[in-house]
Short mmCIF file of C-alpha atoms and ligand atoms in Angstrom, two decimals:
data_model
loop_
_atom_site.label_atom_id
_atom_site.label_comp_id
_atom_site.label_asym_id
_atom_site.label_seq_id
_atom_site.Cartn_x
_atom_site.Cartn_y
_atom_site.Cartn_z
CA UNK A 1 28.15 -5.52 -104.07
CA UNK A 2 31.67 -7.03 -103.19
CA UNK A 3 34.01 -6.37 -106.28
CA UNK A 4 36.29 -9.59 -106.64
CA UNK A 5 35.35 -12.77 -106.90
CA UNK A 6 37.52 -13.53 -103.94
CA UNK A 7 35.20 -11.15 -101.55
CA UNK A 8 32.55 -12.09 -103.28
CA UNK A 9 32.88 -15.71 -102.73
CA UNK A 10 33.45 -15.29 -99.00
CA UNK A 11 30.29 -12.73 -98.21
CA UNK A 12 28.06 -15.58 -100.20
CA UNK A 13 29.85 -18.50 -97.62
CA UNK A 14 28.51 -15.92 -94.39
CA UNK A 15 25.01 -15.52 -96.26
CA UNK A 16 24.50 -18.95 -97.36
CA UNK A 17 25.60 -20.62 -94.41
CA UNK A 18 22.56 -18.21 -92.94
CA UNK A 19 19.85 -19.15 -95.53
CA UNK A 20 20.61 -23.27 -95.67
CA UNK A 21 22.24 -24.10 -91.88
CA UNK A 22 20.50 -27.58 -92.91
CA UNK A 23 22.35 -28.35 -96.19
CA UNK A 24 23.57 -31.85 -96.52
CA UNK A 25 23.87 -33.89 -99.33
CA UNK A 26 20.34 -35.07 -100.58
CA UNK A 27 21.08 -38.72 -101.18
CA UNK A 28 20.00 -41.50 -98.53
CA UNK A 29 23.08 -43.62 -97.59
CA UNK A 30 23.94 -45.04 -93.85
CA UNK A 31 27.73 -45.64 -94.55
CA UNK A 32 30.48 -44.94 -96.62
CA UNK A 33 29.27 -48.06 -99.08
CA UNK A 34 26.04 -47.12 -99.79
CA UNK A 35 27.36 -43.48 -100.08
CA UNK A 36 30.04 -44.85 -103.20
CA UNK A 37 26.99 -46.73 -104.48
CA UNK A 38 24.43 -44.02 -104.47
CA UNK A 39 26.50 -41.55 -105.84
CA UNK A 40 27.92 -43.95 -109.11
CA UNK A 41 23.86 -44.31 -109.24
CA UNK A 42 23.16 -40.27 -109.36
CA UNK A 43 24.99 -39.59 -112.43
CA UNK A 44 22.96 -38.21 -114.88
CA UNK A 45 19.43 -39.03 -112.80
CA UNK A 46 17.98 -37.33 -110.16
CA UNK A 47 19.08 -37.80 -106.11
CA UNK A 48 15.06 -38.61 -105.56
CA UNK A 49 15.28 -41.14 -108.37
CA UNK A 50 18.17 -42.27 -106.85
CA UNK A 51 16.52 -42.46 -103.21
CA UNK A 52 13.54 -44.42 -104.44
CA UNK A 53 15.59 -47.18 -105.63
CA UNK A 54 18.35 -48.17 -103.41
CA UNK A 55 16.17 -48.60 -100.25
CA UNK A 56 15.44 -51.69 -101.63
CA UNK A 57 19.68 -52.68 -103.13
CA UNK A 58 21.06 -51.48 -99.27
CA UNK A 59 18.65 -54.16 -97.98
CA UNK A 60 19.49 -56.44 -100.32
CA UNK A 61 23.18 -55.94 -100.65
CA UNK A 62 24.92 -54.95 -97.73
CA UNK A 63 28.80 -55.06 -98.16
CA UNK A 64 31.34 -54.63 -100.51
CA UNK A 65 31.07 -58.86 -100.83
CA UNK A 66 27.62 -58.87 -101.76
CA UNK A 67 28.24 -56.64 -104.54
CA UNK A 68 31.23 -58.50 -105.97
CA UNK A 69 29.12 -61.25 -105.85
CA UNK A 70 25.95 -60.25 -107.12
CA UNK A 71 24.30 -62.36 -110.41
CA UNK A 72 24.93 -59.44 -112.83
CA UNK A 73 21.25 -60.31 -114.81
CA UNK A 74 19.93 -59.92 -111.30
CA UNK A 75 21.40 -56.93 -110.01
CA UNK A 76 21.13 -54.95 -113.36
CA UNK A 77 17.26 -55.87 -112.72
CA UNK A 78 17.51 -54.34 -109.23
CA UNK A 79 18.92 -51.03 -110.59
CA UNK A 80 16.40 -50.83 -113.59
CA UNK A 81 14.61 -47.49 -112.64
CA UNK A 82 17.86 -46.18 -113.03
CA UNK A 83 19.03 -44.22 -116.56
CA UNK A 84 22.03 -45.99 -118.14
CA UNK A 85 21.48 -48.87 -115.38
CA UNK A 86 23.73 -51.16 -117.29
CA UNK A 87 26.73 -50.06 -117.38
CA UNK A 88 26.05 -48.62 -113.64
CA UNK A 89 25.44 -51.91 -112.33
CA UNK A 90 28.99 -53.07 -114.59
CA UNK A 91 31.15 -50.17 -112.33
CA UNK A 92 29.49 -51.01 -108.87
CA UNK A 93 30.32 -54.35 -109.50
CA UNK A 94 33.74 -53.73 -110.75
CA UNK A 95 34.26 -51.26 -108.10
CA UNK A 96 33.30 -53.53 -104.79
CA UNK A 97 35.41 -56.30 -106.91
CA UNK A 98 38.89 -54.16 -106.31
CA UNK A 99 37.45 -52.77 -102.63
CA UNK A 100 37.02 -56.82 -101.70
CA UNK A 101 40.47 -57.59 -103.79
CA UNK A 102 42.71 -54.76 -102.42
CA UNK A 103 40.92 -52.67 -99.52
CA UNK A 104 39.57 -55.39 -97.18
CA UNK A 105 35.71 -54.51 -98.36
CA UNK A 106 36.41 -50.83 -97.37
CA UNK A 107 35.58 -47.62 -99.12
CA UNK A 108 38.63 -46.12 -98.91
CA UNK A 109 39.69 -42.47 -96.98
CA UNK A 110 41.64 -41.36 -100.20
CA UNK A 111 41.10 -39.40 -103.79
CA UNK A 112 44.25 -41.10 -104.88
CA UNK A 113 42.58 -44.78 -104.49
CA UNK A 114 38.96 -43.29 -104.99
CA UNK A 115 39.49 -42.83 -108.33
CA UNK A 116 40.67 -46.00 -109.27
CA UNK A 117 37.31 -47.53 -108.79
CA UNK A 118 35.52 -48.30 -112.05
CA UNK A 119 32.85 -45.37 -112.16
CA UNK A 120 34.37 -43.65 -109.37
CA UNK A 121 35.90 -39.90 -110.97
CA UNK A 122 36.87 -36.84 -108.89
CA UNK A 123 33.43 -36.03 -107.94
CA UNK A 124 32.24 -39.06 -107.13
CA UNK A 125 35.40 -38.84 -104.78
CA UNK A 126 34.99 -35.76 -103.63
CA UNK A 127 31.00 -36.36 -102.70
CA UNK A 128 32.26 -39.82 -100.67
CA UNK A 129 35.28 -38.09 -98.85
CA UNK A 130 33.29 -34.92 -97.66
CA UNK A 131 29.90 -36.68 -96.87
CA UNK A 132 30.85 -39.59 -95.43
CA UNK A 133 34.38 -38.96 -94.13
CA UNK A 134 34.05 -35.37 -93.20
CA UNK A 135 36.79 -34.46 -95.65
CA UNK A 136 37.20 -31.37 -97.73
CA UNK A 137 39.65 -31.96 -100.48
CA UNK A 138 37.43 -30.43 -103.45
CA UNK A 139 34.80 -28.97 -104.30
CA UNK A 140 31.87 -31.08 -106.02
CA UNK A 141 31.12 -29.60 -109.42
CA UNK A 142 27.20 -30.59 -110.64
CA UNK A 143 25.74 -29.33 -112.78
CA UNK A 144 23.93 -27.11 -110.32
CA UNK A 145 27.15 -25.55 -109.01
CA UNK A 146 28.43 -24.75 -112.54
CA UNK A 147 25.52 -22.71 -113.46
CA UNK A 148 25.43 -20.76 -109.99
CA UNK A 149 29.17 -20.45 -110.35
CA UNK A 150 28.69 -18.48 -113.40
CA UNK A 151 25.90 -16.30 -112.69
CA UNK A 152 27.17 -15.62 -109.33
CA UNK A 153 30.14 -14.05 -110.61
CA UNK A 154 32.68 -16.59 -109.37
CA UNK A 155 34.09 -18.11 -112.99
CA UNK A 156 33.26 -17.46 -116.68
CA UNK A 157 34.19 -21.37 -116.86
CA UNK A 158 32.01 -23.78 -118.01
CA UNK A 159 33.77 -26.97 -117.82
CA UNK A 160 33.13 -28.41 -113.96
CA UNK A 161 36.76 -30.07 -114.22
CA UNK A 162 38.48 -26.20 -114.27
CA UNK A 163 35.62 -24.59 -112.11
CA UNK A 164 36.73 -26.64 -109.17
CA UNK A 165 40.15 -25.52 -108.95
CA UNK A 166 38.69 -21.54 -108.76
CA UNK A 167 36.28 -22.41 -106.35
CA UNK A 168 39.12 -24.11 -104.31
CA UNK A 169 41.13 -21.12 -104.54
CA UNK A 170 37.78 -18.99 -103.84
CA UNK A 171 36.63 -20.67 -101.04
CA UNK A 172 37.68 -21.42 -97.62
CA UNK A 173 38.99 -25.13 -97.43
CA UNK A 174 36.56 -25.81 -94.30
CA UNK A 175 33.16 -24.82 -96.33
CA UNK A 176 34.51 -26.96 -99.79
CA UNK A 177 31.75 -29.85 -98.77
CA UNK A 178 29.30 -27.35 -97.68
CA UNK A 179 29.89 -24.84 -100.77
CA UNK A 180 28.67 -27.43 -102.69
CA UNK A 181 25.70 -27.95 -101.24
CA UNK A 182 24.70 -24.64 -100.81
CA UNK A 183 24.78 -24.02 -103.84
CA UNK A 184 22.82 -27.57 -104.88
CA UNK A 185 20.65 -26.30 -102.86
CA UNK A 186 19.98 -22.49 -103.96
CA UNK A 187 20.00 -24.01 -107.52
CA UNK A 188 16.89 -26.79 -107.01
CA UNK A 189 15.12 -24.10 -104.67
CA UNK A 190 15.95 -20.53 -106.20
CA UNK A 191 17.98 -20.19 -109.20
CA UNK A 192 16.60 -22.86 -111.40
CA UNK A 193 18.11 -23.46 -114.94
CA UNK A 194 15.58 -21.43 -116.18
CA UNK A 195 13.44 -18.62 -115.02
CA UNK A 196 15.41 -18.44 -111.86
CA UNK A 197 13.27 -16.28 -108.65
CA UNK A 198 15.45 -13.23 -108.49
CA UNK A 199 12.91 -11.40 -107.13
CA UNK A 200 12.71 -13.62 -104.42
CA UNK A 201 16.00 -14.54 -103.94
CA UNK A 202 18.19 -14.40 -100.73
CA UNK A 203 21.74 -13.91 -102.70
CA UNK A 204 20.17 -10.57 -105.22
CA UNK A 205 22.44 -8.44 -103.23
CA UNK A 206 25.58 -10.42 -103.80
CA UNK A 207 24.38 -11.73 -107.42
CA UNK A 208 25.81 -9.40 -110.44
CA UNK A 209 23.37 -11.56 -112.73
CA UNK A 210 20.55 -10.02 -110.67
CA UNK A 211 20.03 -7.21 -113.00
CA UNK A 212 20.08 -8.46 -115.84
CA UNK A 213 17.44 -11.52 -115.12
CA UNK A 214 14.89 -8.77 -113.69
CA UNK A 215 15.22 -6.95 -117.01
CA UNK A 216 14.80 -9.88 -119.32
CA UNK A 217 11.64 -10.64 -116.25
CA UNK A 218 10.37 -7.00 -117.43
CA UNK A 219 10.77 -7.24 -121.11
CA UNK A 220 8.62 -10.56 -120.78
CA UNK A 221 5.87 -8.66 -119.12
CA UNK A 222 6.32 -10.74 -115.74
S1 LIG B 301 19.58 -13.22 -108.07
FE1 LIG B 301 18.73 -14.58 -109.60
S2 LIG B 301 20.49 -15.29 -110.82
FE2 LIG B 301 21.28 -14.43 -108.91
S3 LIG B 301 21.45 -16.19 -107.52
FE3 LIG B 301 19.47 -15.27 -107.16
S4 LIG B 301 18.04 -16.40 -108.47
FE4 LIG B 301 20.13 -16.81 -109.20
#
Protein backbone atom coordinates (compact mmCIF):
# COMPACT_ATOMS: atom_id res chain seq x y z
CA UNK A 1 0.00 0.00 0.00
CA UNK A 2 1.75 3.30 -1.24
CA UNK A 3 2.03 5.68 1.88
CA UNK A 4 1.36 9.35 0.52
CA UNK A 5 -1.24 10.46 -1.21
CA UNK A 6 1.17 11.67 -3.83
CA UNK A 7 2.33 7.82 -4.60
CA UNK A 8 -0.75 6.82 -4.02
CA UNK A 9 -2.42 8.92 -6.54
CA UNK A 10 0.08 7.99 -9.25
CA UNK A 11 0.03 3.88 -8.71
CA UNK A 12 -4.07 4.34 -8.99
CA UNK A 13 -3.39 6.57 -12.59
CA UNK A 14 -1.06 3.12 -13.83
CA UNK A 15 -3.95 0.75 -12.44
CA UNK A 16 -6.86 2.60 -13.60
CA UNK A 17 -5.68 3.48 -16.85
CA UNK A 18 -5.39 -0.66 -16.93
CA UNK A 19 -8.96 -1.45 -15.67
CA UNK A 20 -11.00 1.48 -17.87
CA UNK A 21 -8.55 2.05 -21.25
CA UNK A 22 -12.23 2.94 -22.62
CA UNK A 23 -13.20 5.80 -20.23
CA UNK A 24 -14.69 8.79 -21.88
CA UNK A 25 -17.13 11.01 -20.77
CA UNK A 26 -20.67 9.31 -20.80
CA UNK A 27 -22.68 12.10 -22.36
CA UNK A 28 -23.67 12.00 -26.23
CA UNK A 29 -22.53 15.27 -27.91
CA UNK A 30 -20.93 15.59 -31.67
CA UNK A 31 -19.28 19.07 -31.07
CA UNK A 32 -18.19 21.44 -28.72
CA UNK A 33 -22.05 22.98 -28.67
CA UNK A 34 -23.87 20.18 -27.87
CA UNK A 35 -21.03 19.26 -25.39
CA UNK A 36 -21.75 23.05 -23.39
CA UNK A 37 -25.42 22.12 -23.77
CA UNK A 38 -25.40 18.63 -22.45
CA UNK A 39 -23.33 19.27 -19.70
CA UNK A 40 -25.53 22.70 -18.32
CA UNK A 41 -28.35 19.80 -18.84
CA UNK A 42 -26.45 17.05 -16.45
CA UNK A 43 -26.45 19.02 -13.40
CA UNK A 44 -28.14 17.42 -10.82
CA UNK A 45 -29.78 14.51 -13.33
CA UNK A 46 -28.34 11.65 -14.62
CA UNK A 47 -25.88 11.53 -18.06
CA UNK A 48 -28.60 8.70 -19.38
CA UNK A 49 -31.39 11.13 -18.56
CA UNK A 50 -29.48 13.53 -20.15
CA UNK A 51 -28.78 11.25 -23.37
CA UNK A 52 -32.43 10.41 -23.81
CA UNK A 53 -33.39 13.89 -24.25
CA UNK A 54 -31.13 15.90 -26.34
CA UNK A 55 -31.15 13.49 -29.36
CA UNK A 56 -34.14 15.07 -30.11
CA UNK A 57 -32.83 19.36 -29.05
CA UNK A 58 -29.31 18.58 -31.34
CA UNK A 59 -31.75 17.81 -34.18
CA UNK A 60 -33.76 20.44 -33.53
CA UNK A 61 -31.33 23.12 -32.60
CA UNK A 62 -28.18 23.03 -34.20
CA UNK A 63 -26.04 26.23 -33.53
CA UNK A 64 -25.38 28.67 -31.12
CA UNK A 65 -28.23 30.90 -33.36
CA UNK A 66 -30.86 28.52 -32.97
CA UNK A 67 -30.55 28.61 -29.36
CA UNK A 68 -30.51 32.39 -28.98
CA UNK A 69 -33.41 32.24 -30.90
CA UNK A 70 -35.44 29.62 -29.61
CA UNK A 71 -39.39 30.52 -28.34
CA UNK A 72 -38.48 30.11 -24.63
CA UNK A 73 -42.31 28.36 -23.91
CA UNK A 74 -41.12 26.05 -26.65
CA UNK A 75 -37.77 25.13 -25.80
CA UNK A 76 -38.47 24.84 -21.97
CA UNK A 77 -41.10 22.16 -23.42
CA UNK A 78 -38.26 20.45 -25.32
CA UNK A 79 -36.11 20.12 -22.16
CA UNK A 80 -39.09 18.97 -19.87
CA UNK A 81 -37.74 15.43 -18.87
CA UNK A 82 -35.12 17.34 -17.47
CA UNK A 83 -35.02 18.23 -13.36
CA UNK A 84 -35.00 22.02 -12.81
CA UNK A 85 -35.65 22.35 -16.77
CA UNK A 86 -36.58 25.94 -16.33
CA UNK A 87 -34.10 27.68 -15.32
CA UNK A 88 -31.77 25.22 -17.57
CA UNK A 89 -33.44 26.17 -20.60
CA UNK A 90 -33.06 30.25 -19.09
CA UNK A 91 -28.84 29.64 -19.01
CA UNK A 92 -28.62 27.77 -22.46
CA UNK A 93 -30.41 30.45 -23.82
CA UNK A 94 -28.53 33.14 -22.10
CA UNK A 95 -25.40 31.36 -22.74
CA UNK A 96 -25.67 30.88 -26.84
CA UNK A 97 -27.07 34.69 -26.52
CA UNK A 98 -23.32 36.01 -25.41
CA UNK A 99 -21.53 33.01 -27.71
CA UNK A 100 -23.73 34.64 -30.87
CA UNK A 101 -23.09 38.38 -29.28
CA UNK A 102 -19.32 38.12 -28.51
CA UNK A 103 -17.73 34.69 -29.82
CA UNK A 104 -19.00 34.45 -33.43
CA UNK A 105 -21.49 31.33 -32.36
CA UNK A 106 -18.37 29.53 -30.94
CA UNK A 107 -17.86 27.64 -27.74
CA UNK A 108 -14.96 29.10 -26.73
CA UNK A 109 -11.15 27.31 -26.06
CA UNK A 110 -10.90 29.18 -22.62
CA UNK A 111 -11.90 28.76 -18.63
CA UNK A 112 -11.49 32.48 -18.42
CA UNK A 113 -14.52 33.10 -21.04
CA UNK A 114 -16.15 29.63 -20.14
CA UNK A 115 -17.24 30.80 -17.12
CA UNK A 116 -18.86 33.75 -18.10
CA UNK A 117 -21.63 31.86 -19.71
CA UNK A 118 -24.86 31.89 -17.71
CA UNK A 119 -24.84 28.23 -16.19
CA UNK A 120 -21.45 27.61 -17.28
CA UNK A 121 -19.08 27.19 -13.66
CA UNK A 122 -15.60 25.61 -13.45
CA UNK A 123 -16.79 22.21 -14.10
CA UNK A 124 -18.92 22.72 -16.63
CA UNK A 125 -15.63 24.34 -18.09
CA UNK A 126 -13.47 21.96 -17.26
CA UNK A 127 -15.85 18.91 -18.77
CA UNK A 128 -16.09 21.21 -22.29
CA UNK A 129 -12.25 22.03 -22.44
CA UNK A 130 -11.01 18.36 -21.77
CA UNK A 131 -13.77 16.48 -23.76
CA UNK A 132 -14.19 18.40 -26.53
CA UNK A 133 -10.94 20.38 -26.85
CA UNK A 134 -8.54 17.85 -25.54
CA UNK A 135 -7.53 20.21 -22.76
CA UNK A 136 -6.50 19.44 -19.25
CA UNK A 137 -6.70 22.50 -17.12
CA UNK A 138 -8.69 20.84 -14.06
CA UNK A 139 -9.90 18.24 -12.79
CA UNK A 140 -13.85 17.67 -12.93
CA UNK A 141 -15.16 17.30 -9.40
CA UNK A 142 -18.82 15.19 -9.38
CA UNK A 143 -20.06 14.01 -7.07
CA UNK A 144 -18.64 10.62 -7.95
CA UNK A 145 -15.03 11.85 -7.77
CA UNK A 146 -15.54 13.47 -4.33
CA UNK A 147 -16.62 10.36 -2.70
CA UNK A 148 -13.75 8.16 -4.36
CA UNK A 149 -11.41 10.99 -3.52
CA UNK A 150 -12.09 10.44 0.04
CA UNK A 151 -12.18 6.86 0.46
CA UNK A 152 -9.28 6.45 -1.73
CA UNK A 153 -7.13 8.26 0.51
CA UNK A 154 -6.43 11.27 -1.71
CA UNK A 155 -8.29 14.30 0.47
CA UNK A 156 -10.29 14.42 3.74
CA UNK A 157 -12.12 17.37 1.70
CA UNK A 158 -15.50 17.37 1.01
CA UNK A 159 -16.20 20.43 -0.82
CA UNK A 160 -15.50 19.57 -4.84
CA UNK A 161 -14.35 23.38 -5.22
CA UNK A 162 -11.00 22.58 -2.76
CA UNK A 163 -10.73 18.81 -3.86
CA UNK A 164 -9.77 19.93 -7.31
CA UNK A 165 -6.86 21.88 -6.49
CA UNK A 166 -5.31 18.48 -4.47
CA UNK A 167 -6.11 16.37 -7.17
CA UNK A 168 -4.31 18.89 -9.52
CA UNK A 169 -1.40 18.86 -7.40
CA UNK A 170 -1.87 14.86 -7.05
CA UNK A 171 -2.17 14.06 -10.41
CA UNK A 172 -0.22 14.25 -13.50
CA UNK A 173 -1.52 17.27 -15.67
CA UNK A 174 -1.85 14.81 -18.84
CA UNK A 175 -4.42 12.25 -16.97
CA UNK A 176 -6.60 15.54 -15.29
CA UNK A 177 -9.52 14.70 -18.07
CA UNK A 178 -9.01 11.08 -17.74
CA UNK A 179 -8.72 11.08 -13.73
CA UNK A 180 -12.00 12.16 -13.81
CA UNK A 181 -13.43 9.71 -15.59
CA UNK A 182 -11.86 6.96 -14.11
CA UNK A 183 -12.98 7.60 -11.30
CA UNK A 184 -16.84 8.37 -12.71
CA UNK A 185 -16.42 5.36 -13.83
CA UNK A 186 -15.13 3.07 -10.80
CA UNK A 187 -17.83 5.01 -8.80
CA UNK A 188 -21.16 3.99 -11.14
CA UNK A 189 -19.49 0.42 -11.64
CA UNK A 190 -17.62 -0.46 -8.25
CA UNK A 191 -17.67 1.83 -5.43
CA UNK A 192 -21.23 2.91 -5.35
CA UNK A 193 -22.44 5.49 -2.68
CA UNK A 194 -23.44 2.78 -0.75
CA UNK A 195 -22.52 -0.78 -0.27
CA UNK A 196 -19.58 -0.32 -2.52
CA UNK A 197 -18.01 -4.15 -4.07
CA UNK A 198 -14.76 -4.21 -2.20
CA UNK A 199 -14.57 -7.61 -2.50
CA UNK A 200 -14.64 -7.34 -5.99
CA UNK A 201 -12.89 -4.43 -6.58
CA UNK A 202 -9.82 -3.79 -8.87
CA UNK A 203 -8.30 -0.72 -6.64
CA UNK A 204 -8.57 -3.02 -2.82
CA UNK A 205 -4.88 -3.05 -2.96
CA UNK A 206 -4.38 0.65 -3.34
CA UNK A 207 -7.75 1.55 -1.29
CA UNK A 208 -6.99 2.28 2.65
CA UNK A 209 -10.96 2.29 2.99
CA UNK A 210 -10.77 -1.38 1.93
CA UNK A 211 -10.60 -2.63 5.40
CA UNK A 212 -12.75 -1.04 6.97
CA UNK A 213 -15.86 -1.60 4.34
CA UNK A 214 -15.09 -5.54 4.52
CA UNK A 215 -15.49 -5.28 8.30
CA UNK A 216 -18.66 -3.29 8.41
CA UNK A 217 -19.53 -6.24 5.18
CA UNK A 218 -18.76 -8.88 8.12
CA UNK A 219 -20.52 -7.32 10.99
CA UNK A 220 -23.66 -7.24 8.58
CA UNK A 221 -23.42 -10.93 8.06
CA UNK A 222 -22.66 -10.46 4.17
S1 LIG B 1 -11.95 -1.15 -2.12
FE1 LIG B 1 -14.07 -0.58 -1.76
S2 LIG B 1 -14.01 1.55 -1.01
FE2 LIG B 1 -12.04 1.10 -1.97
S3 LIG B 1 -12.28 1.79 -4.10
FE3 LIG B 1 -12.79 -0.36 -4.06
S4 LIG B 1 -15.01 -0.45 -3.81
FE4 LIG B 1 -14.32 1.62 -3.24
Amino acid sequence: MPSSALERARALCAKLSRVYPDAHCELDFSNALELLVATILSAQCTDVQVNKVTPVVFRKYRTAYDYAEANAVAFEQDLKAIGLYRAKARNIRAACRLLVEEHEGKVPESMEELVKLPGVGRKTANVVLGNAFGQNVGVVVDTHVARLSARLGLTKLTDPKKIEPVLMKLVPQKDWTLFSHWLIFHGRRRCKAVNPDCPNCELKELCPSYPKFMKLREQRGK
